[in-house]
mmCIF file of C-alpha atoms (C1' of nucleotides) in Angstrom:
data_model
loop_
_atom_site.group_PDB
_atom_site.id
_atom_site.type_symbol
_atom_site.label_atom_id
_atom_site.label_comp_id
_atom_site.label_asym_id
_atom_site.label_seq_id
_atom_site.Cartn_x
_atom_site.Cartn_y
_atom_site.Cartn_z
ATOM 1 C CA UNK A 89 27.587 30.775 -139.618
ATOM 2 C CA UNK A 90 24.794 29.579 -142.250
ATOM 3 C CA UNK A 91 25.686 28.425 -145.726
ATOM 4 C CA UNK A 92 25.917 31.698 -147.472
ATOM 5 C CA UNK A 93 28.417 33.614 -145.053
ATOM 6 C CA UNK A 94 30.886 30.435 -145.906
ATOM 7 C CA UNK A 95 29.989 30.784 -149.148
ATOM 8 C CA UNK A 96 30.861 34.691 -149.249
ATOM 9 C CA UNK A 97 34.199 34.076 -146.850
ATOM 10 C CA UNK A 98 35.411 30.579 -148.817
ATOM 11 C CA UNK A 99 34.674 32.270 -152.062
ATOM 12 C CA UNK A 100 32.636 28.557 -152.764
ATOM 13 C CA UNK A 101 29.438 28.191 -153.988
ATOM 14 C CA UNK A 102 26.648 27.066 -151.406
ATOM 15 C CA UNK A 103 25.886 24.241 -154.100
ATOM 16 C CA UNK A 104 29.620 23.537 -153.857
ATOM 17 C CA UNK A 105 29.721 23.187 -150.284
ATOM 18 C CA UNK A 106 27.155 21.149 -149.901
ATOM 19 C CA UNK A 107 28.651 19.154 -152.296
ATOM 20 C CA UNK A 108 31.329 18.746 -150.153
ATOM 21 C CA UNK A 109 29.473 17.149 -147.100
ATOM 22 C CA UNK A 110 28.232 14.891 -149.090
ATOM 23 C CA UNK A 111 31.018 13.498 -149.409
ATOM 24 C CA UNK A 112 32.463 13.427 -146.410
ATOM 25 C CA UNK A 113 34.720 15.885 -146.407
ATOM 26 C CA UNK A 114 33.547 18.508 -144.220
ATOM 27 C CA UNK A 115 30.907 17.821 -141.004
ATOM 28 C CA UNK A 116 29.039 20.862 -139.902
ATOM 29 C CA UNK A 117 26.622 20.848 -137.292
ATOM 30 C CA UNK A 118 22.891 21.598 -138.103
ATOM 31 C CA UNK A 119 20.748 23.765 -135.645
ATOM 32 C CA UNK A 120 17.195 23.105 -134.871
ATOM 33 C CA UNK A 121 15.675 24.425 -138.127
ATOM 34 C CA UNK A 122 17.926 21.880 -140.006
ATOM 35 C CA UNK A 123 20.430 24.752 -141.247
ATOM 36 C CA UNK A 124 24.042 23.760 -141.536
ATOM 37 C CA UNK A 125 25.834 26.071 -138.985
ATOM 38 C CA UNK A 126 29.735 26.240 -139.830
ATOM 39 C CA UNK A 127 32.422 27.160 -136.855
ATOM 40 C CA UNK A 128 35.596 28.799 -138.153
ATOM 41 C CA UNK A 129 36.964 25.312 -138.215
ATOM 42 C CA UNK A 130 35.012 24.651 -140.939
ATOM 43 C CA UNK A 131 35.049 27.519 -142.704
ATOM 44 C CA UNK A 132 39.078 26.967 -143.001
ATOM 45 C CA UNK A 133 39.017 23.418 -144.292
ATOM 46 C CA UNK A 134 36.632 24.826 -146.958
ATOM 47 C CA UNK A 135 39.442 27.345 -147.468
ATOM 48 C CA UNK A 136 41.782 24.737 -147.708
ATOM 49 C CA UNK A 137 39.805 22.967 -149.899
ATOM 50 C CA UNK A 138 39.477 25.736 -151.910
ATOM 51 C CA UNK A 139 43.360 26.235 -152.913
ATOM 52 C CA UNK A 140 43.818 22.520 -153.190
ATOM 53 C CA UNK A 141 41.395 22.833 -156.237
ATOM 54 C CA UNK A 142 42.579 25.583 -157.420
ATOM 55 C CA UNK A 143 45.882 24.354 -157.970
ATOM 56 C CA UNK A 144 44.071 21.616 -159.586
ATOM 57 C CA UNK A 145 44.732 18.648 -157.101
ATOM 58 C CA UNK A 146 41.256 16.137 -157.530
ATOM 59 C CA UNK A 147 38.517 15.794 -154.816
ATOM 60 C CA UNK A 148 40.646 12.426 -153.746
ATOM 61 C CA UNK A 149 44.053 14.177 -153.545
ATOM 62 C CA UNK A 150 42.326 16.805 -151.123
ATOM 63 C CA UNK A 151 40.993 14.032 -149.151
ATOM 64 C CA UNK A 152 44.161 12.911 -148.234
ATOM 65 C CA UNK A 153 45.756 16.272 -147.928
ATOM 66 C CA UNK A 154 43.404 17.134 -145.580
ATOM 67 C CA UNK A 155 44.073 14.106 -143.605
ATOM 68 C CA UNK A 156 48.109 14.658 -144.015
ATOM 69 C CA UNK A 157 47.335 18.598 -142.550
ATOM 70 C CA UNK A 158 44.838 17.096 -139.595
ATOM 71 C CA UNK A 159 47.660 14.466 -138.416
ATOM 72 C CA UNK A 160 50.278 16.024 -136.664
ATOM 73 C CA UNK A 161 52.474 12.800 -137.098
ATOM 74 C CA UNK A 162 52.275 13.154 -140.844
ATOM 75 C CA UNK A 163 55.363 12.592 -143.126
ATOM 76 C CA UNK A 164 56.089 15.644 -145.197
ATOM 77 C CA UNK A 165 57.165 13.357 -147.372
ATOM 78 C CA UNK A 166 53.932 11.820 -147.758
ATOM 79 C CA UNK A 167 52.638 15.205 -148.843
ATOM 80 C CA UNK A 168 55.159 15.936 -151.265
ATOM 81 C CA UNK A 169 54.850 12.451 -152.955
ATOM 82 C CA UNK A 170 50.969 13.331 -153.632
ATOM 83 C CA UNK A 171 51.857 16.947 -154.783
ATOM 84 C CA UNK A 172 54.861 15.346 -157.218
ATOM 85 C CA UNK A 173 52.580 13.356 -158.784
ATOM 86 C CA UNK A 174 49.983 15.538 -159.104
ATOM 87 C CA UNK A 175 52.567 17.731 -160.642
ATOM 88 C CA UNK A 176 53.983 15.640 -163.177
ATOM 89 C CA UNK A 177 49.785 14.394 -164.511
ATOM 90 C CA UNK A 178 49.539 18.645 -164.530
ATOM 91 C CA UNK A 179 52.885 18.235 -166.504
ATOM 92 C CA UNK A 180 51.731 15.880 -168.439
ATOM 93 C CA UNK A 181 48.340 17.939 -170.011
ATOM 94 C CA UNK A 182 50.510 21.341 -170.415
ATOM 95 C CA UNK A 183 52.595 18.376 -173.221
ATOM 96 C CA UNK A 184 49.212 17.320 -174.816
ATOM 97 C CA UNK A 185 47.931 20.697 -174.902
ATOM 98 C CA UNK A 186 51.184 22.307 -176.052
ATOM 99 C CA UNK A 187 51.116 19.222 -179.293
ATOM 100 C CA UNK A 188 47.626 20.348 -179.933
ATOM 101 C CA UNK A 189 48.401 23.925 -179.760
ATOM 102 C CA UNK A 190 51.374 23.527 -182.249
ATOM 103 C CA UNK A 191 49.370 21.195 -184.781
ATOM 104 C CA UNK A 192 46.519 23.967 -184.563
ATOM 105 C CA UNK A 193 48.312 26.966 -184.801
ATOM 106 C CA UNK A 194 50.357 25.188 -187.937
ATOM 107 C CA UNK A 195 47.242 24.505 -189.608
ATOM 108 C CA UNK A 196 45.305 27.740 -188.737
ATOM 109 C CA UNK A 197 48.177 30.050 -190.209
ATOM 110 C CA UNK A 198 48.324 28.387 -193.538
ATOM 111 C CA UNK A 199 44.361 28.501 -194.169
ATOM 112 C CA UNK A 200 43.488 31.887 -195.768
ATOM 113 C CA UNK A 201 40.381 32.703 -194.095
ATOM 114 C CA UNK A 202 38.513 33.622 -197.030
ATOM 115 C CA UNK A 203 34.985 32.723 -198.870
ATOM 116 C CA UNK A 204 36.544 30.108 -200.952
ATOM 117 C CA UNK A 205 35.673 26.539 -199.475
ATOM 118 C CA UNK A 206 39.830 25.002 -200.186
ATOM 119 C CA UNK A 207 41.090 24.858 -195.797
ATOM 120 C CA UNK A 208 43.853 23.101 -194.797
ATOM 121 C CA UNK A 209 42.375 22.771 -192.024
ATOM 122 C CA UNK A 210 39.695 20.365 -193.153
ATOM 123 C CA UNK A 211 42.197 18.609 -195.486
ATOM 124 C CA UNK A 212 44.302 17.733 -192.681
ATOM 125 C CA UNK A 213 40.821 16.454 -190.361
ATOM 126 C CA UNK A 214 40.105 14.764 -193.502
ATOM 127 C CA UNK A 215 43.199 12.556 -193.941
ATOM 128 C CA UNK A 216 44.283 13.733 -196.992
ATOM 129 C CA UNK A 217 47.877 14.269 -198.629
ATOM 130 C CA UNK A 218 48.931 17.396 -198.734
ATOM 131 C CA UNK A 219 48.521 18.432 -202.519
ATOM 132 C CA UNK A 220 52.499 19.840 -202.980
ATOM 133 C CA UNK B 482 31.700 -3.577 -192.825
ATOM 134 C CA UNK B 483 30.371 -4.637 -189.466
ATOM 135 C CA UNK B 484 31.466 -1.958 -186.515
ATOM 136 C CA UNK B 485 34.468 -4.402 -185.477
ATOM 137 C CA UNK B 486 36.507 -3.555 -188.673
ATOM 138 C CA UNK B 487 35.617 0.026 -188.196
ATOM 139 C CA UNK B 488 37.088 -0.121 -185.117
ATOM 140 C CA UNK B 489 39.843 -1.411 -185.803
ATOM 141 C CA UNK B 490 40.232 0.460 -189.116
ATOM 142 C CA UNK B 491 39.604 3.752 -187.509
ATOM 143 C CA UNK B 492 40.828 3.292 -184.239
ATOM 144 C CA UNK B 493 38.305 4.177 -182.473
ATOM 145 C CA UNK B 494 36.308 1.946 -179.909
ATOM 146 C CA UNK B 495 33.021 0.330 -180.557
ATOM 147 C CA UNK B 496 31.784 1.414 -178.188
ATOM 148 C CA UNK B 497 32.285 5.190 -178.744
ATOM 149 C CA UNK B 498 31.030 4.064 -182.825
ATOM 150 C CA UNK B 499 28.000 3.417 -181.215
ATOM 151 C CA UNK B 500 27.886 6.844 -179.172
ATOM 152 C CA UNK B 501 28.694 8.534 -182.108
ATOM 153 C CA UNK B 502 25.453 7.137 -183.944
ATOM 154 C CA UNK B 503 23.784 7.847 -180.419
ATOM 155 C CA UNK B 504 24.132 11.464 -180.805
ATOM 156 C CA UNK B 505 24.029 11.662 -184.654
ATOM 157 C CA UNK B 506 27.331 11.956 -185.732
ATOM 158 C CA UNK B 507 27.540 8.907 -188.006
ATOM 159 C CA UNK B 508 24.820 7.336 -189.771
ATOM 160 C CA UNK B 509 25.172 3.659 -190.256
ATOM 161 C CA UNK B 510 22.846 1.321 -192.333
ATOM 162 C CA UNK B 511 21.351 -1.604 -190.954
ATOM 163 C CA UNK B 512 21.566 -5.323 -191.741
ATOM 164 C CA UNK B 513 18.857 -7.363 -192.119
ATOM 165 C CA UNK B 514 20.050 -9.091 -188.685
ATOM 166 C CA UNK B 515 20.219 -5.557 -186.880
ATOM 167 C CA UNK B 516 24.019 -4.858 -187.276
ATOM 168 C CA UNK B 517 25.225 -1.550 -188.676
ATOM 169 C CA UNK B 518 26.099 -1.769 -191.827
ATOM 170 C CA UNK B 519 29.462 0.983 -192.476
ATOM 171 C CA UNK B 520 30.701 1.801 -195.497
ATOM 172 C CA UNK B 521 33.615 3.665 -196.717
ATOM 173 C CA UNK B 522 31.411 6.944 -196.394
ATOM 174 C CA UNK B 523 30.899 6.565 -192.587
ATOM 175 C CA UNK B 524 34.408 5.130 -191.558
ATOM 176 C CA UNK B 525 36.158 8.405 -193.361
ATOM 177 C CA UNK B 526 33.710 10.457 -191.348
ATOM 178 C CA UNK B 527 35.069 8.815 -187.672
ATOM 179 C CA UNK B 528 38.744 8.745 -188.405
ATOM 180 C CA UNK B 529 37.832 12.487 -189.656
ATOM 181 C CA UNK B 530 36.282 12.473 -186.486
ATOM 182 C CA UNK B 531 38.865 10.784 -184.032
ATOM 183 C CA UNK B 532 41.685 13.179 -185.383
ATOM 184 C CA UNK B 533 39.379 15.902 -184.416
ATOM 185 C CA UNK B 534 39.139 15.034 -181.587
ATOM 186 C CA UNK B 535 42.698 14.250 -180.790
ATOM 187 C CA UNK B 536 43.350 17.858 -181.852
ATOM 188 C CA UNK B 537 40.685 18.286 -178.134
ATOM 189 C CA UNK B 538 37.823 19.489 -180.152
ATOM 190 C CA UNK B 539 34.606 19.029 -178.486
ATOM 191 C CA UNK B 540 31.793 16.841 -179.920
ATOM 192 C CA UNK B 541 29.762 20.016 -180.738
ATOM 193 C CA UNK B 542 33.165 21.468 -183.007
ATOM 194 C CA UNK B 543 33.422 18.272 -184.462
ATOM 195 C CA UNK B 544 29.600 18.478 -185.709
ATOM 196 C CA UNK B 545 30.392 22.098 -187.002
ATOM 197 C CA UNK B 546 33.820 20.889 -188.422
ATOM 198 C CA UNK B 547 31.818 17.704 -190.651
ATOM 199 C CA UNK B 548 29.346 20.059 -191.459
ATOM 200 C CA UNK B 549 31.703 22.827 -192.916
ATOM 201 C CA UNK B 550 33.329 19.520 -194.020
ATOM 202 C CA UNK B 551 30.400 18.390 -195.816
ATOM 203 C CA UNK B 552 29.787 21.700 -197.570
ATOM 204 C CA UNK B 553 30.720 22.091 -200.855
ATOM 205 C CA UNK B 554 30.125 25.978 -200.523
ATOM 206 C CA UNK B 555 32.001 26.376 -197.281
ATOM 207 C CA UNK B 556 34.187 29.176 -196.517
ATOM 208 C CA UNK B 557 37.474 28.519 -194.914
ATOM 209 C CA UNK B 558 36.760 31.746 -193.205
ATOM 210 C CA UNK B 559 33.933 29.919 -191.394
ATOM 211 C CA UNK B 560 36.508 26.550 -190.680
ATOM 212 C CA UNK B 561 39.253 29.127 -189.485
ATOM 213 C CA UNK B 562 37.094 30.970 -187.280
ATOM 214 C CA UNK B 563 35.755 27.472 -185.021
ATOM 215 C CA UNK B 564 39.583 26.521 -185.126
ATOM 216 C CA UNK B 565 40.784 30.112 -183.796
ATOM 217 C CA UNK B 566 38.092 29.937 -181.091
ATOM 218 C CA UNK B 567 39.742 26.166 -180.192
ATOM 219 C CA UNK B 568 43.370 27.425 -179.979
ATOM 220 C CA UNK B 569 43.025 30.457 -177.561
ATOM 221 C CA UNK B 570 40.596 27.823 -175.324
ATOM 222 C CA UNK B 571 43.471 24.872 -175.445
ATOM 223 C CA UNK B 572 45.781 28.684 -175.231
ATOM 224 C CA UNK B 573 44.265 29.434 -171.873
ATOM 225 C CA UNK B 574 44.278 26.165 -170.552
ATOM 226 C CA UNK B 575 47.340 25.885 -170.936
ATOM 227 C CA UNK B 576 48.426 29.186 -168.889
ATOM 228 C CA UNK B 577 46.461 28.147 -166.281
ATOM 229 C CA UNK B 578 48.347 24.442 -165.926
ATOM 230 C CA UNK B 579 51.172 26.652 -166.300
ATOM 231 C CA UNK B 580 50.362 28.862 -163.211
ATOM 232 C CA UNK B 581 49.476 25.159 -161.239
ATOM 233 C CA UNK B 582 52.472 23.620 -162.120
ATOM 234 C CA UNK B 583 54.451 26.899 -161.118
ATOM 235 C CA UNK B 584 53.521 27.468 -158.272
ATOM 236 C CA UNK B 585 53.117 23.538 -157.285
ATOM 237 C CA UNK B 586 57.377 23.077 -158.268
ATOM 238 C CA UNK B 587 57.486 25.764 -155.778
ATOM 239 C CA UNK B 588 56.269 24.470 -153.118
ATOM 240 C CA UNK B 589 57.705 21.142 -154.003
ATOM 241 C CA UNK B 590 60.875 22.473 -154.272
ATOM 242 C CA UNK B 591 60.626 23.875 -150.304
ATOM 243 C CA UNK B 592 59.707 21.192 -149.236
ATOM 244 C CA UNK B 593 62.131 18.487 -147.283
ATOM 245 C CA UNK B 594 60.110 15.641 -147.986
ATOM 246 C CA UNK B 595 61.177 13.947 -144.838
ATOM 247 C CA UNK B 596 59.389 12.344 -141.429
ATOM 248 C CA UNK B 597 59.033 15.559 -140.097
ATOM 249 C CA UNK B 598 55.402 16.967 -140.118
ATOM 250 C CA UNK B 599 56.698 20.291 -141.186
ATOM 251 C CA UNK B 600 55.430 21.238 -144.955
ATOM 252 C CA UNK B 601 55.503 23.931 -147.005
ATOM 253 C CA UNK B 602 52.718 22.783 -149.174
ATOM 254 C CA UNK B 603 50.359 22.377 -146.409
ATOM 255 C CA UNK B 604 50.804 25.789 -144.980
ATOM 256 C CA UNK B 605 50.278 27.328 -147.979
ATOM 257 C CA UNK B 606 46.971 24.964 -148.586
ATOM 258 C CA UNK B 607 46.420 25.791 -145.030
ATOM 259 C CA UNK B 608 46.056 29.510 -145.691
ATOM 260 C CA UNK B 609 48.729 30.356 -143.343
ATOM 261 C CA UNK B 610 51.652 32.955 -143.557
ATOM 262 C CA UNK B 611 55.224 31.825 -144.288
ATOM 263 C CA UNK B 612 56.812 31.902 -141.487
ATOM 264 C CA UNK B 613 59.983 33.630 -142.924
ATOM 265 C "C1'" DG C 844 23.183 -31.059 -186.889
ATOM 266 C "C1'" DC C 845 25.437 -29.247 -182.835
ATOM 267 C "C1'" DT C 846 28.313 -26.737 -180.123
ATOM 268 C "C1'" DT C 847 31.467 -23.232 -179.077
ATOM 269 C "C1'" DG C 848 33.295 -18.886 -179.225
ATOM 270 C "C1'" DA C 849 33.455 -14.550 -181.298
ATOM 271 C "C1'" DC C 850 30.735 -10.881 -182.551
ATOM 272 C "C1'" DC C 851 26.784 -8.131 -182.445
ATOM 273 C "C1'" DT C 852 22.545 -5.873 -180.179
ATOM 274 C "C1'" DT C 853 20.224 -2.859 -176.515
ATOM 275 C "C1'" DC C 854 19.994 -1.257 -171.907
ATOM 276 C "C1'" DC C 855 21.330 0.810 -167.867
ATOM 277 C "C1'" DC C 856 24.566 2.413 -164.552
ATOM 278 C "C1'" DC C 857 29.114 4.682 -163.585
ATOM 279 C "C1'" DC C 858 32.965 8.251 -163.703
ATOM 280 C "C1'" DA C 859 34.388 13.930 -161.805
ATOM 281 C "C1'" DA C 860 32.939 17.674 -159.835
ATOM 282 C "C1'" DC C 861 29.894 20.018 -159.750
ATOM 283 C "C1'" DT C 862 25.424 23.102 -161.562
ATOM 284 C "C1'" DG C 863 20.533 24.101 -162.255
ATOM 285 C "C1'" DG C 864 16.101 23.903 -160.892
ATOM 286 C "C1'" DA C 865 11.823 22.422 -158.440
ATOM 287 C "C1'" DA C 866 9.154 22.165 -154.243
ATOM 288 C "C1'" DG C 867 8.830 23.430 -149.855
ATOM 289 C "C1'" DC C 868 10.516 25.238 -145.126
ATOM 290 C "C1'" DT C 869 12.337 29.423 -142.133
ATOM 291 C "C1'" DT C 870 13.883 33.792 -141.212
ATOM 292 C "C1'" DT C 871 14.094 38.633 -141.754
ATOM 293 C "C1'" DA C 872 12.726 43.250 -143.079
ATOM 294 C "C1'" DA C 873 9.262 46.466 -144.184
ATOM 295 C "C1'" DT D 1184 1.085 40.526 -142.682
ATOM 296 C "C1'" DT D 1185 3.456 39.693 -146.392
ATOM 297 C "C1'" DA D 1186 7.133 39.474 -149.451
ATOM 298 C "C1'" DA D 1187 11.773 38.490 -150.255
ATOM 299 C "C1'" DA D 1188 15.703 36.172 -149.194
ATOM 300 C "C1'" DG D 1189 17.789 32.188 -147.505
ATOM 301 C "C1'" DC D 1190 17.730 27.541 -146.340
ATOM 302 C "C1'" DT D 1191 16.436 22.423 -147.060
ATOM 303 C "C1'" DT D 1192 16.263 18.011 -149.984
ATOM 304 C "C1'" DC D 1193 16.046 15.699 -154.235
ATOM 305 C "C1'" DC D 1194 16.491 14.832 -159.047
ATOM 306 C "C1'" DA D 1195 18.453 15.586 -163.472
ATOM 307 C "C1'" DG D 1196 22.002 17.233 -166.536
ATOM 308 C "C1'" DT D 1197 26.722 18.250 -167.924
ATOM 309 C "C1'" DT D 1198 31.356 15.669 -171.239
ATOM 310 C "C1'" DG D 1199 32.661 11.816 -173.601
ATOM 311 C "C1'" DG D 1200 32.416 7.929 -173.236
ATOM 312 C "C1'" DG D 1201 33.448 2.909 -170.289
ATOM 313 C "C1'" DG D 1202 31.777 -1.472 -167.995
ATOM 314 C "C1'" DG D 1203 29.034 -5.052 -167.967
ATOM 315 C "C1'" DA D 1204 24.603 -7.780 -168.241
ATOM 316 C "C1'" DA D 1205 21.288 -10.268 -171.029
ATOM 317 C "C1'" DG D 1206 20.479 -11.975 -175.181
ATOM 318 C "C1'" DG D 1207 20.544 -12.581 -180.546
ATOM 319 C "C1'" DT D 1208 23.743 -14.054 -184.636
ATOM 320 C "C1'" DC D 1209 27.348 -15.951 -187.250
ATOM 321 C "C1'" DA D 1210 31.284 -18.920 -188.691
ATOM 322 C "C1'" DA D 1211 34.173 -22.857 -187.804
ATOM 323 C "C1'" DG D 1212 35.058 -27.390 -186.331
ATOM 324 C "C1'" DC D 1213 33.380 -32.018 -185.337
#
DNA sequence: GCTTGACCTTCCCCCAACTGGAAGCTTTAA
DNA sequence: TTAAAGCTTCCAGTTGGGGGAAGGTCAAGC
């Protein structure tokens, strides 16, 4: 298999997969004319790789969940200790996100929206008391 | 004011004072030994700045933001619109870390977390069926 | 006056995780 | 034969700064 059918059947971009030897985490051949040639083996750890980052884990957390899935003598507790703490960081953003959302949404419904200049919005950016 | 006061009065590192002048956000004077020179002009602009910011708008809203800021003829319309466009982004960010952390409890939740090498997490990484 | 330490300056590299694009091969289809 | 598509490497850019080096400046203490 050549770059693009991996890229087609991983659903990754060719840039992305190169990407991805470069750092070491996958190691496909190369035939004579210097083209990267993928076996299925491959092809599934870029699959893998795939739904690790989808669920958000970082290019170092996939690193060692690919090594946890490649060693048969692995811990599952070793996995679930990197996906509990990946959990509570993803935890952690929904909280600043959610404050940020609330402060917003506060803000946006009590500016009119109009062609006068007075926002709350900008008030509140601005540092200023609340004029009530 | 030399840029240690407005760091501490604002907050904000000197180091990311100095960025902000890098990309135009802030306009300091100069001293006649090369410092910058803030006055009370420029230090309202970066704690304007760093609570934009802590509300996750990007450099490029905050530019928008101080301009609309600036503007004596604004229209809150126009401030209302850039904050809207802010809320459904952090609003969709958030569903997503919402889908990652749901379906990541899942998987944490099956799993035994013991020395056995048998984990849910990795066979769903792994692409694999359940085996129920 | 001298030294010391705190403060300031610019400069350049580094982070994550790619993405875009240039320049130049190779392969394939017409 | 030739054109297009696909592959290669390499370099630069993205966001929003952070770290640290090399060197100038300032204020205090002696």
């Amino acid at each position: 298999m050549n770059i693009g059918d991996v890229s087609t059947r991983s659903g990754l971009p060719a840039k992305t997969i190169r990407y991805y030897e470069d750092i070491g985490l996958v190691k496909p051949l190369r035939g004579k004319n210097g083209y990267r040639t993928f076996r299925e083996q491959e092809l599934h750890k870029l699959a893998f790789l795939g739904r690790a980052r989808a669920l958000g884990f970082t290019i170092e957390d996939c690193r060692r969940l690919m090594a946890l899935y490649d060693d048969d003598d692995r811990s599952s507790s070793d996995v679930k200790r990197v996906a509990e703490e990946h959990l509570a960081y993803i935890n952690a953003k929904i909280a600043d996100l959610k404050s940020m959302s609330n402060t917003l949404s506060h803000l946006i419904e009590e500016c009119s929206g109009d062609n006068r200049p007075d926002c709350p919005i900008l008030e509140d950016l601005g540092g200023q008391q609340a004029s009530n």
